[in-house]
Short mmCIF file of C-alpha atoms in Angstrom, two decimals:
data_model
loop_
_atom_site.label_atom_id
_atom_site.label_comp_id
_atom_site.label_asym_id
_atom_site.label_seq_id
_atom_site.Cartn_x
_atom_site.Cartn_y
_atom_site.Cartn_z
CA MET A 1 -8.28 49.75 -16.78
CA HIS A 2 -11.68 48.08 -16.42
CA VAL A 3 -12.09 46.58 -12.96
CA PRO A 4 -15.53 45.10 -12.11
CA MET A 5 -16.76 45.15 -8.52
CA SER A 6 -17.13 41.37 -8.59
CA SER A 7 -17.21 38.53 -11.10
CA PRO A 8 -18.26 34.88 -10.95
CA ASP A 9 -15.62 32.26 -11.71
CA ILE A 10 -17.29 30.06 -14.33
CA ALA A 11 -15.30 27.43 -16.25
CA GLU A 12 -16.21 25.09 -19.08
CA ALA A 13 -17.19 22.34 -16.64
CA GLU A 14 -19.98 24.52 -15.20
CA ILE A 15 -21.26 25.41 -18.66
CA ASN A 16 -21.30 21.75 -19.69
CA ALA A 17 -23.10 20.72 -16.50
CA VAL A 18 -25.90 23.25 -17.00
CA THR A 19 -26.21 22.43 -20.70
CA GLU A 20 -26.50 18.74 -19.85
CA VAL A 21 -29.48 19.43 -17.60
CA LEU A 22 -31.26 21.24 -20.43
CA GLY A 23 -31.17 18.01 -22.41
CA THR A 24 -33.08 16.08 -19.74
CA GLN A 25 -36.68 16.00 -18.56
CA TRP A 26 -35.72 17.23 -15.08
CA LEU A 27 -35.48 21.01 -14.77
CA SER A 28 -36.70 21.19 -11.16
CA MET A 29 -36.67 18.90 -8.09
CA GLY A 30 -34.55 16.30 -9.89
CA PRO A 31 -31.40 14.27 -9.28
CA ARG A 32 -28.92 17.19 -9.48
CA LEU A 33 -30.50 18.86 -6.48
CA ALA A 34 -30.19 15.67 -4.41
CA MET A 35 -26.56 15.26 -5.49
CA PHE A 36 -25.78 18.88 -4.65
CA GLU A 37 -27.41 18.59 -1.22
CA GLU A 38 -25.54 15.38 -0.36
CA ALA A 39 -22.21 16.80 -1.50
CA PHE A 40 -22.71 20.07 0.38
CA ALA A 41 -23.64 18.29 3.60
CA ARG A 42 -20.43 16.23 3.35
CA TYR A 43 -18.35 19.32 2.67
CA VAL A 44 -19.69 21.28 5.63
CA GLY A 45 -19.82 18.28 7.95
CA ALA A 46 -23.57 18.37 8.59
CA LYS A 47 -26.02 15.46 8.50
CA HIS A 48 -28.57 17.20 6.28
CA ALA A 49 -28.57 19.90 3.59
CA VAL A 50 -31.66 21.37 1.93
CA GLY A 51 -31.36 23.51 -1.19
CA VAL A 52 -33.46 26.66 -1.51
CA ASN A 53 -33.65 29.52 -3.99
CA SER A 54 -31.78 32.08 -1.85
CA GLY A 55 -30.08 32.64 1.45
CA THR A 56 -32.99 34.86 2.42
CA SER A 57 -35.40 31.96 1.93
CA GLY A 58 -33.18 29.73 4.03
CA LEU A 59 -33.10 32.21 6.90
CA HIS A 60 -36.88 32.54 6.74
CA LEU A 61 -37.36 28.78 6.99
CA ALA A 62 -34.94 28.65 9.92
CA MET A 63 -37.13 31.16 11.74
CA ARG A 64 -40.18 29.01 11.04
CA ALA A 65 -38.42 25.91 12.40
CA ALA A 66 -37.37 27.83 15.52
CA GLY A 67 -41.02 28.70 16.20
CA ILE A 68 -40.57 32.45 15.95
CA GLU A 69 -43.93 34.20 16.20
CA ARG A 70 -45.47 37.50 17.16
CA GLY A 71 -43.97 38.76 20.42
CA ALA A 72 -40.79 36.70 20.13
CA GLU A 73 -37.43 38.48 20.04
CA VAL A 74 -34.44 37.38 18.00
CA ILE A 75 -31.06 38.92 18.76
CA THR A 76 -28.85 39.68 15.78
CA SER A 77 -26.45 42.23 14.32
CA SER A 78 -27.33 45.39 12.44
CA PHE A 79 -24.02 45.14 10.58
CA SER A 80 -25.24 42.76 7.89
CA PHE A 81 -27.26 42.42 4.73
CA ILE A 82 -30.88 43.26 5.55
CA ALA A 83 -32.19 39.71 5.03
CA SER A 84 -30.74 38.57 8.37
CA ALA A 85 -33.23 40.87 10.12
CA ASN A 86 -36.12 40.75 7.65
CA CYS A 87 -36.42 36.98 8.11
CA VAL A 88 -37.50 37.58 11.71
CA LEU A 89 -40.22 39.98 10.63
CA TYR A 90 -41.58 37.45 8.12
CA GLU A 91 -42.72 35.32 11.08
CA GLY A 92 -43.97 38.25 13.17
CA GLY A 93 -40.99 38.37 15.51
CA THR A 94 -38.90 41.37 16.51
CA PRO A 95 -35.21 41.65 15.60
CA VAL A 96 -33.17 43.02 18.49
CA PHE A 97 -29.92 44.56 17.29
CA VAL A 98 -26.78 44.51 19.40
CA ASP A 99 -23.41 46.13 18.81
CA ILE A 100 -20.38 44.54 17.18
CA ASP A 101 -16.74 43.93 17.89
CA PRO A 102 -15.09 46.99 16.28
CA LEU A 103 -12.23 44.95 14.81
CA THR A 104 -13.97 41.99 13.18
CA GLY A 105 -17.41 43.49 12.58
CA ASN A 106 -18.97 40.39 14.13
CA VAL A 107 -21.47 40.47 16.96
CA ALA A 108 -20.02 41.07 20.44
CA PRO A 109 -20.89 38.21 22.87
CA ALA A 110 -21.21 40.55 25.86
CA ALA A 111 -23.72 42.66 23.97
CA VAL A 112 -25.74 39.56 23.13
CA GLU A 113 -25.98 38.48 26.76
CA ALA A 114 -26.99 41.97 27.88
CA ALA A 115 -29.88 42.02 25.38
CA ILE A 116 -31.57 38.78 26.48
CA THR A 117 -35.08 39.14 27.92
CA GLU A 118 -37.88 36.76 28.79
CA ARG A 119 -39.11 37.18 25.19
CA THR A 120 -35.82 36.17 23.55
CA ARG A 121 -36.13 32.97 21.55
CA ALA A 122 -33.15 32.84 19.22
CA LEU A 123 -29.83 34.31 18.15
CA ILE A 124 -28.84 34.79 14.50
CA VAL A 125 -25.06 35.02 14.23
CA ILE A 126 -23.62 36.49 11.02
CA HIS A 127 -20.13 35.49 9.92
CA VAL A 128 -19.33 38.89 8.45
CA PHE A 129 -17.28 39.03 5.22
CA GLY A 130 -16.37 35.34 5.59
CA GLN A 131 -14.84 35.55 9.09
CA PRO A 132 -16.54 33.38 11.73
CA ALA A 133 -17.94 35.08 14.80
CA ASP A 134 -16.54 34.16 18.22
CA MET A 135 -18.74 31.09 18.58
CA ASP A 136 -17.63 29.51 21.87
CA PRO A 137 -18.94 32.27 24.18
CA LEU A 138 -22.03 32.66 22.01
CA PHE A 139 -22.82 28.96 22.26
CA ARG A 140 -22.42 29.09 26.04
CA ILE A 141 -24.89 31.99 26.15
CA VAL A 142 -27.59 30.28 24.07
CA ARG A 143 -27.18 27.03 26.02
CA GLN A 144 -27.49 28.84 29.35
CA HIS A 145 -30.65 30.65 28.22
CA ASN A 146 -32.12 27.79 26.17
CA LEU A 147 -32.17 29.71 22.88
CA TRP A 148 -32.05 28.57 19.27
CA LEU A 149 -28.77 29.41 17.51
CA ILE A 150 -28.81 30.05 13.75
CA GLU A 151 -25.66 30.74 11.75
CA ASP A 152 -26.01 33.18 8.89
CA ALA A 153 -23.10 31.71 6.96
CA CYS A 154 -24.20 33.25 3.67
CA GLU A 155 -20.79 34.91 3.34
CA ALA A 156 -18.68 32.17 4.89
CA VAL A 157 -18.64 28.91 2.95
CA GLY A 158 -15.45 27.08 3.88
CA ALA A 159 -14.55 29.38 6.77
CA GLU A 160 -13.27 27.78 9.98
CA TYR A 161 -13.37 28.80 13.64
CA LYS A 162 -10.73 27.03 15.75
CA GLY A 163 -10.67 24.29 13.13
CA ARG A 164 -14.45 23.90 13.05
CA ARG A 165 -16.19 24.66 9.79
CA ALA A 166 -18.84 27.37 9.57
CA GLY A 167 -22.26 25.79 9.55
CA THR A 168 -21.54 23.13 12.17
CA MET A 169 -21.76 25.24 15.33
CA SER A 170 -25.51 25.85 15.59
CA HIS A 171 -28.95 24.28 15.33
CA ALA A 172 -29.06 25.26 11.65
CA ALA A 173 -26.97 27.33 9.28
CA VAL A 174 -27.71 29.05 5.99
CA PHE A 175 -25.40 29.59 3.01
CA ALA A 176 -26.00 31.70 -0.10
CA PHE A 177 -24.75 31.42 -3.68
CA TYR A 178 -25.36 34.82 -5.27
CA PRO A 179 -22.93 35.60 -8.15
CA ASN A 180 -20.60 37.68 -5.94
CA LYS A 181 -20.18 34.87 -3.41
CA GLN A 182 -17.25 32.47 -3.12
CA MET A 183 -19.26 29.93 -5.14
CA THR A 184 -22.43 30.58 -7.10
CA THR A 185 -25.57 28.97 -8.43
CA GLY A 186 -26.77 32.27 -9.93
CA GLU A 187 -29.47 32.56 -7.29
CA GLY A 188 -29.64 29.97 -4.54
CA GLY A 189 -28.94 28.94 -0.99
CA MET A 190 -28.53 25.94 1.28
CA ILE A 191 -29.70 25.14 4.81
CA VAL A 192 -27.66 22.65 6.82
CA THR A 193 -28.64 21.00 10.10
CA ASP A 194 -28.11 17.84 12.13
CA ASN A 195 -31.80 17.85 13.10
CA ALA A 196 -33.65 15.35 10.90
CA ALA A 197 -37.07 16.76 11.82
CA TRP A 198 -35.96 20.25 10.84
CA ALA A 199 -34.56 18.95 7.54
CA ASP A 200 -37.90 17.30 6.72
CA LEU A 201 -39.70 20.50 7.63
CA PHE A 202 -37.42 22.57 5.38
CA CYS A 203 -38.11 20.20 2.46
CA SER A 204 -41.84 20.58 2.99
CA LEU A 205 -41.82 24.35 3.46
CA ARG A 206 -39.75 25.01 0.33
CA ASN A 207 -42.26 23.03 -1.75
CA GLN A 208 -45.55 24.76 -0.85
CA GLY A 209 -45.98 22.78 2.37
CA ARG A 210 -46.17 19.34 0.81
CA ASP A 211 -44.94 16.42 2.90
CA VAL A 212 -43.26 13.38 1.43
CA PHE A 213 -46.41 11.30 1.94
CA ASP A 214 -48.85 13.89 0.61
CA GLY A 215 -50.76 13.03 -2.54
CA TRP A 216 -50.68 15.17 -5.67
CA LEU A 217 -51.54 18.79 -4.85
CA ASN A 218 -52.15 17.96 -1.18
CA HIS A 219 -50.45 20.26 1.34
CA THR A 220 -49.92 19.56 5.02
CA ARG A 221 -48.93 23.09 6.06
CA LEU A 222 -48.50 26.62 4.79
CA GLY A 223 -45.44 26.61 2.58
CA TYR A 224 -43.60 28.61 -0.05
CA ASN A 225 -42.11 28.29 -3.49
CA TYR A 226 -38.49 28.31 -2.35
CA ARG A 227 -37.28 25.47 -4.58
CA LEU A 228 -33.80 25.38 -6.14
CA ASP A 229 -33.96 24.39 -9.81
CA GLU A 230 -31.85 21.71 -11.48
CA MET A 231 -29.74 24.08 -13.58
CA SER A 232 -28.71 25.98 -10.45
CA ALA A 233 -27.99 22.74 -8.60
CA ALA A 234 -25.84 21.46 -11.46
CA LEU A 235 -23.86 24.71 -11.47
CA GLY A 236 -23.48 24.58 -7.69
CA LEU A 237 -22.30 20.97 -7.73
CA VAL A 238 -19.41 21.78 -10.07
CA GLN A 239 -18.56 24.96 -8.14
CA LEU A 240 -18.48 22.90 -4.94
CA GLN A 241 -16.07 20.46 -6.57
CA ARG A 242 -13.82 23.48 -7.25
CA ILE A 243 -14.35 25.15 -3.87
CA ASP A 244 -10.80 24.76 -2.56
CA GLU A 245 -9.46 26.22 -5.80
CA LEU A 246 -11.94 29.10 -5.68
CA LEU A 247 -11.12 29.93 -2.06
CA ALA A 248 -7.36 29.72 -2.72
CA LYS A 249 -7.65 32.16 -5.61
CA ARG A 250 -9.57 34.62 -3.44
CA THR A 251 -6.95 34.25 -0.70
CA GLN A 252 -4.25 35.14 -3.25
CA VAL A 253 -6.12 38.27 -4.32
CA ALA A 254 -6.56 39.26 -0.67
CA SER A 255 -2.81 38.75 -0.14
CA TRP A 256 -2.01 41.07 -3.06
CA TYR A 257 -4.27 43.69 -1.51
CA ASN A 258 -2.78 43.26 1.96
CA GLU A 259 0.75 43.88 0.71
CA ARG A 260 -0.27 47.13 -0.97
CA ILE A 261 -2.73 48.43 1.64
CA ASP A 262 0.02 48.24 4.29
CA ALA A 263 1.89 50.96 2.38
CA ILE A 264 -1.04 53.37 2.06
CA PRO A 265 -1.66 55.84 4.93
CA GLY A 266 -5.19 56.51 6.10
CA VAL A 267 -6.59 53.01 5.43
CA GLU A 268 -6.27 49.67 7.20
CA LYS A 269 -6.52 46.15 5.85
CA PRO A 270 -9.08 43.69 7.26
CA TYR A 271 -8.46 42.38 10.76
CA ILE A 272 -8.32 38.58 11.09
CA ALA A 273 -8.97 37.20 14.58
CA GLU A 274 -6.76 34.49 16.08
CA THR A 275 -9.82 32.23 16.34
CA THR A 276 -10.25 32.36 12.55
CA THR A 277 -8.27 29.33 11.41
CA ARG A 278 -9.52 29.70 7.84
CA MET A 279 -10.75 32.95 6.36
CA SER A 280 -13.21 32.58 3.50
CA TRP A 281 -12.81 35.84 1.60
CA PHE A 282 -16.25 37.04 0.49
CA VAL A 283 -15.33 40.70 -0.04
CA TYR A 284 -12.22 42.75 0.64
CA VAL A 285 -13.15 45.55 3.03
CA ILE A 286 -10.76 48.24 4.22
CA ARG A 287 -11.24 50.69 7.08
CA CYS A 288 -10.72 54.43 6.63
CA VAL A 289 -8.82 55.94 9.57
CA GLY A 290 -7.00 59.13 10.53
CA GLY A 291 -9.74 61.44 9.32
CA ILE A 292 -10.04 59.99 5.81
CA ASN A 293 -13.61 60.51 4.60
CA ARG A 294 -14.92 57.22 3.20
CA ASN A 295 -17.62 58.76 1.01
CA ARG A 296 -15.23 61.26 -0.55
CA LEU A 297 -12.84 58.41 -1.24
CA MET A 298 -15.62 56.47 -2.98
CA THR A 299 -16.38 59.50 -5.16
CA PHE A 300 -12.72 59.85 -6.09
CA LEU A 301 -12.43 56.16 -7.00
CA ALA A 302 -15.58 56.33 -9.11
CA GLY A 303 -13.99 59.16 -11.07
CA GLN A 304 -11.09 56.82 -11.85
CA GLU A 305 -13.55 54.10 -12.92
CA VAL A 306 -12.85 52.02 -9.82
CA PRO A 307 -16.08 50.80 -8.21
CA SER A 308 -16.37 50.54 -4.43
CA ARG A 309 -19.20 50.04 -1.95
CA PRO A 310 -20.00 50.89 1.68
CA TYR A 311 -20.14 47.58 3.57
CA PHE A 312 -22.53 47.70 5.37
CA THR A 313 -25.08 50.45 5.81
CA PRO A 314 -26.41 49.46 9.27
CA ILE A 315 -29.83 47.84 9.16
CA HIS A 316 -31.13 49.75 12.19
CA LEU A 317 -30.60 53.04 10.32
CA GLN A 318 -32.44 51.91 7.19
CA PRO A 319 -35.64 53.99 6.72
CA PHE A 320 -38.03 51.11 7.35
CA TYR A 321 -36.40 50.08 10.63
CA ARG A 322 -36.14 53.65 11.88
CA ASP A 323 -39.81 54.28 11.12
CA GLN A 324 -41.03 50.92 12.44
CA PHE A 325 -38.91 50.54 15.57
CA GLY A 326 -37.57 54.00 16.40
CA TRP A 327 -33.89 53.22 15.99
CA LYS A 328 -31.72 56.32 15.69
CA PRO A 329 -28.08 57.33 15.21
CA GLY A 330 -26.04 56.73 18.35
CA ASP A 331 -27.84 53.55 19.39
CA LEU A 332 -25.05 51.22 18.20
CA PRO A 333 -21.77 53.20 18.16
CA ASN A 334 -19.42 50.49 16.89
CA THR A 335 -21.84 49.42 14.19
CA GLU A 336 -22.36 52.99 13.02
CA LYS A 337 -18.65 53.76 12.97
CA ALA A 338 -18.08 50.67 10.83
CA GLY A 339 -20.92 51.76 8.58
CA ASP A 340 -19.23 55.15 8.12
CA THR A 341 -15.66 53.94 7.61
CA PHE A 342 -15.68 50.48 6.00
CA LEU A 343 -15.20 50.33 2.23
CA ALA A 344 -15.33 47.29 -0.05
CA LEU A 345 -12.92 47.30 -2.97
CA PRO A 346 -13.27 45.29 -6.21
CA PHE A 347 -12.78 41.62 -5.42
CA SER A 348 -13.23 38.20 -7.01
CA SER A 349 -11.35 34.99 -7.67
CA VAL A 350 -10.72 36.05 -11.29
CA MET A 351 -9.16 39.38 -10.36
CA THR A 352 -5.59 39.85 -11.64
CA GLU A 353 -2.58 41.35 -9.89
CA PRO A 354 -2.41 44.27 -12.38
CA GLN A 355 -6.03 45.06 -11.51
CA VAL A 356 -5.18 45.05 -7.81
CA ASP A 357 -2.24 47.32 -8.58
CA TYR A 358 -4.47 49.77 -10.42
CA VAL A 359 -7.08 49.84 -7.67
CA CYS A 360 -4.43 50.46 -5.01
CA GLN A 361 -2.74 53.17 -7.07
CA GLN A 362 -6.04 55.02 -7.35
CA LEU A 363 -6.82 54.36 -3.70
CA ALA A 364 -3.47 55.86 -2.68
CA ALA A 365 -4.09 58.90 -4.87
CA GLY A 366 -7.54 59.42 -3.34
CA VAL A 367 -6.24 59.09 0.22
CA CYS A 368 -3.29 61.38 -0.44
CA GLN A 369 -5.55 64.01 -1.98
CA GLN A 370 -7.35 64.24 1.37
CA LEU A 371 -4.08 64.19 3.32
CA ASP A 372 -2.69 66.91 1.07
CA GLU A 373 -5.72 69.10 1.71
CA ALA A 374 -5.26 68.55 5.43
CA ILE A 375 -1.67 69.78 5.18
CA VAL A 376 -2.80 72.88 3.29
CA ARG A 377 -5.33 73.61 6.05
CA TYR A 378 -2.62 73.10 8.66
CA TRP A 379 -0.34 75.61 6.95
CA ALA A 380 -3.15 78.11 6.58
CA ILE A 381 -3.94 77.90 10.29
CA ASN A 382 -0.43 77.71 11.71
CA THR A 383 1.77 79.82 9.38
CA PRO A 384 0.72 83.13 11.03
CA ARG A 385 1.92 81.78 14.38
CA TYR A 386 5.39 81.20 13.00
CA VAL A 387 5.81 84.37 10.94
CA GLU A 388 4.57 86.58 13.82
CA GLY A 389 3.03 89.15 11.57
CA ARG A 390 5.81 89.37 9.00
CA ALA A 391 4.44 89.93 5.52
CA ASN A 392 5.32 88.17 2.29
CA VAL A 393 6.76 85.06 3.88
CA ALA A 394 7.22 82.43 1.19
CA VAL A 395 5.60 79.08 1.92
CA PRO A 396 7.92 76.24 0.81
CA GLU A 397 6.75 74.41 -2.28
CA ARG A 398 5.40 70.94 -1.45
CA GLN A 399 5.05 67.74 -3.35
CA THR A 400 1.87 65.75 -2.85
CA TYR A 401 2.03 62.25 -1.44
CA ALA A 402 0.54 60.98 -4.70
CA THR A 403 3.44 62.33 -6.78
CA GLN A 404 5.97 61.01 -4.27
#
């Protein structure tokens, strides 16, 4: 059975919306972008939304608005996509990694507070896999120390923490719309904020530093080409209109997985915190436990044509960060254990129940292969103790867990 790692959920309405744009004179910086921004701000519950060409671009502009510069430190998690740390480096700052909660994978508030120094200027909080971080204690920490708080909500559109929607619990938040996300624009992102001055700054920075009152080819500040085009905005607007449907379909796929994962030894389903009042399923990530080797399991699944991915390889152990900052194994134990044991399975809103069945059947076979080998090793080690030197003792024939 063919099971892709992820797939966008594109219907006829999206195709028609993009085709309609191609028949107009506006392919960039036109009315669809404004409509998409207004609709997204309403959905999240923010006063302003600014479209950009990626979540990475949005995080970069948030660092610029927060005044991050050389010598400034920004606390964040190493258990994330690398953009949430790279954006700090773009402005000359230093990302300071802290450890995570071992259950959720989100940053641990106590670790954040312990890492604050006189050079700390901001905290980037990642809502990992679509589950909001524990925001109340984090907000108390940033308020006490007068820090900027940025939500990396690139994986969490529609997620809720104690009834509050992701993107509304910080000075600014960034969402991303890559094809494997809950909703997509192909490439694209969105910054939301209640700060009007920041929103104006984001609009200028994404368009080569031009301000609204600048004349043609006049530029007030150093800016970038981070614009979101009209075709992408049109696609995003229709996807946003379908967002509750898209999230519900992903929740159903996650439910199918949960039912089956519960019956497989050696792996655990994702942990959902009590504070998460709405999970926005970005990926479906299991945890390998009881001595199951995650990398061997990935190799087995690949042999059955089931793709899987390690989520995440910790940023602090990436070659560049080790060479540049001297990070090493052992610095962040919870993060590194998650990096060694977490495994993302195929997941999307268009995935079918038979596909989930097939993935879980192969997953069970791969797990049981390792458990079976462990039993063989146990017999090899312990049989001599029981037979006390007697020769030719027959070892009972065993069935594997997979055949059972």
